[in-house]
Each structure stands twice: as structure tokens, then as C-alpha cells.
Amino acid sequence: MDLGYNGKAVLVTAASKGLGKASALALAKEGARVIISSRSEQALADAARDIEQQTGQKVITIPADVSQPEDVERLFQEVRKATTELFGLVCNAGGPPAGSFLSFADDDWQRAFETNLLSVVRLVRASVPLMETSGGRIITIASSSVKVPIPGLILSNTMRAGVQGLMKTLSIELAEKGILVNTVCPGRIATDRLQALDQAKAEREGKTLEQVQQESLQDIPLKRYGEPHEFGQLVAYLLSPANTYLTGSTYMVDGGMVKAL
Ligand SMILES: NC(=O)c1ccc[n+]([C@@H]2O[C@H](COP(=O)([O-])OP(=O)(O)OC[C@H]3O[C@@H](n4cnc5c(N)ncnc54)[C@H](OP(=O)(O)O)[C@@H]3O)[C@@H](O)[C@H]2O)c1
């Protein structure tokens, strides 16, 4: 199925590895003109080279920390140099640290707010003027915790719920501009972040990494972690011109893990 990108420009933040990179790769495979961003210039360059080698498409890199307003401003100055129109935006950032309620002070809450919620506000605010002529698509990468909060991830659980409220409201406000807005939620997808969380849990509970992973698989009907490309494929569809009617929804990519209707 041709998703109809035909060189349309899309921006994916936090895309030097993991789910952001997998989304960027899937988008490049579908013929989008991909701009990727993350904090590390070197990691970004490596990711761009890999995507270019796999797809033959040129990838633009712009370093930026999405938790910093001046970085987001500079990011969009560079985006505007690269393109006059942006068709798609994928909002992504690194996940907040694990920990219980009493382990976090105001600074931790503020950092999680800036990184995982306010970043989405700023990215969308800067993108909409670039989308207005031909409409567009916006996705935020959140977490299955929007349906079932995850023990030990209170910062993430709290910010993701805010993101979901924001995205639903945006889908209503931006519909008249032809902008479709959705949230995509990983369950357990095999990335460095998941490995680090499993490792931390193993250390906390005095278990091996393999034990923790085996226990974790018991919650997943498909009995395996997802692969990043399985996540990227859905992002590529939802962000595409071929998606003409899906907006205001939250999609789980979780192998059936979330036991909610
Ligand atoms: N993997 C899962 O199963 C899972 C489940 C639930 C939720 N999530 C959420 O999905 C998101 C992506 O997770 P992942 O598994 O792909 O993580 P990952 O493999 O650790 O990759 C994180 C990416 O984010 C970039 N990044 C981190 N902080 C950033 C910032 N402030 N500004 C810009 N870029 C930043 C990193 O690059 P630089 O270091 O170069 O900045 C890297 O490219 C996270 O929010 C995570 O919590 C993932």
C-alpha cells in the first residue's frame, strides 16, 4: 500500500535510537523526507547514516533537547530553512526516571513536565503554522501507562495522562485545519530504555535480568517484547496522507498486554 508521502517533510524528535529512530526509518522507507532530532549530534549522525543506507533517502539532522525552549526554537529555525511545509510531526523524548512518589522532589517533577509534556506543547505550537496550508498529522509517543499505570514509574504515569488529554483536545481544535492528531503507546518494545528499566528492576529485586524479562513476558499474550519496527510501522501509517479519518485516538502497540477495553 502506497502511504502517499511522496517526499513530504516529517520531523521526528528523540530519534537517534529506539522508537523514534524506528519511526523515522519506517517513514523514510515510505518515501517521506525525514528530519530527525535528539540531543547528541554524534548519535544523530550515526542514526541518519544508518537510515540513509537502509532506504537510500537523504535524512536531515538537527540536534535539540526538547526539554529546553531555546532548543525547540532553534530546531524550528532550522526546520524552516529545510522546508516551507511540514506534513508530519512525531513528538518523542526520553522517558523519566523510575522511582516511587517519596523519592522525587519538585525538580524531578519539573524536569519530567518539561521533557514529556511541555515539550509536546512547544513542538505542536511551532509545527502548526508550517502545516496550515496542506493540513498535517501529529503523533505523540506515550506509554501503555495511559490505560494501566505502571508500578514504580509515577513521573511517566502522570505526564502521559496529561499528554493524552492534550492530544485529544488538539484533535478537536486542529480538525478544521485538516490536522489529524493521535497518540501511540508502546507496551514493552525492545529498546535500550526497556533494557535499562528491566536491569534496574533486577537489581532492586535481587534477580537476574533474564528472570525479570521472563516474568515480564507472562503479562503479554504474544509472549515476547515488541520489535521497534513493529512500532514504527503504525507511526508511518497514522502520520501518512493515506490516513484520512483516524484522529483523536490512542493506539496500543503492546502484543495484547493492556487488559482494558
Ligand atoms: N520501549 C518501551 O517499551 C517503552 C514503553 C513505554 C514508554 N516508552 C517511552 O517511549 C519513549 C521512547 O522510548 P525508547 O524506548 O525509544 O527510549 P530509548 O531507546 O532510550 O531512546 C530515547 C531517545 O530519546 C532521545 N532523547 C532523550 N532525551 C531527550 C531530550 N530531552 N530531547 C531530545 N531527545 C532526547 C535519545 O537520544 P539523545 O541521547 O541523543 O538525546 C534517544 O534517541 C520514551 O519516552 C519512553 O519512556 C517506551
Coordinates of C-alpha atoms in Angstrom, one line a residue, residues 11-18 20-22 24 34-53 58-66 71 74-75 78 92:
L11 CA 10.0 15.7 11.8
V12 CA 10.7 13.0 14.4
T13 CA 12.2 14.2 17.8
A14 CA 14.3 11.9 20.1
A15 CA 15.1 9.8 17.0
S16 CA 18.7 8.8 17.4
K17 CA 17.7 5.3 18.7
G18 CA 14.8 3.3 19.9
G20 CA 12.0 7.5 17.5
K21 CA 14.6 6.1 15.2
A22 CA 12.4 3.1 14.2
A24 CA 12.0 7.7 11.3
V34 CA 12.7 12.8 7.2
I35 CA 14.2 15.3 9.7
I36 CA 15.4 13.7 12.9
S37 CA 16.4 15.4 16.1
S38 CA 17.9 14.4 19.5
R39 CA 20.5 15.8 21.9
S40 CA 23.6 14.0 20.8
E41 CA 25.0 15.3 17.4
Q42 CA 27.1 12.1 17.0
A43 CA 24.3 9.7 17.8
L44 CA 22.0 11.6 15.4
A45 CA 24.6 11.4 12.6
D46 CA 25.0 7.7 13.1
A47 CA 21.3 7.2 13.0
A48 CA 20.9 9.3 9.9
R49 CA 23.7 7.3 8.1
D50 CA 22.0 4.0 9.1
I51 CA 18.6 5.2 7.8
E52 CA 20.1 6.5 4.6
Q53 CA 21.9 3.2 4.0
K58 CA 18.6 11.6 2.5
V59 CA 18.0 12.4 6.2
I60 CA 18.3 15.8 7.8
T61 CA 19.7 16.0 11.3
I62 CA 19.1 18.9 13.8
P63 CA 20.4 18.5 17.4
A64 CA 18.0 19.7 20.1
D65 CA 17.0 18.9 23.6
V66 CA 13.2 19.0 23.6
D71 CA 16.5 24.4 21.7
R74 CA 16.4 26.8 17.2
L75 CA 15.1 23.4 16.0
E78 CA 16.5 25.0 11.1
N92 CA 9.1 11.9 21.4

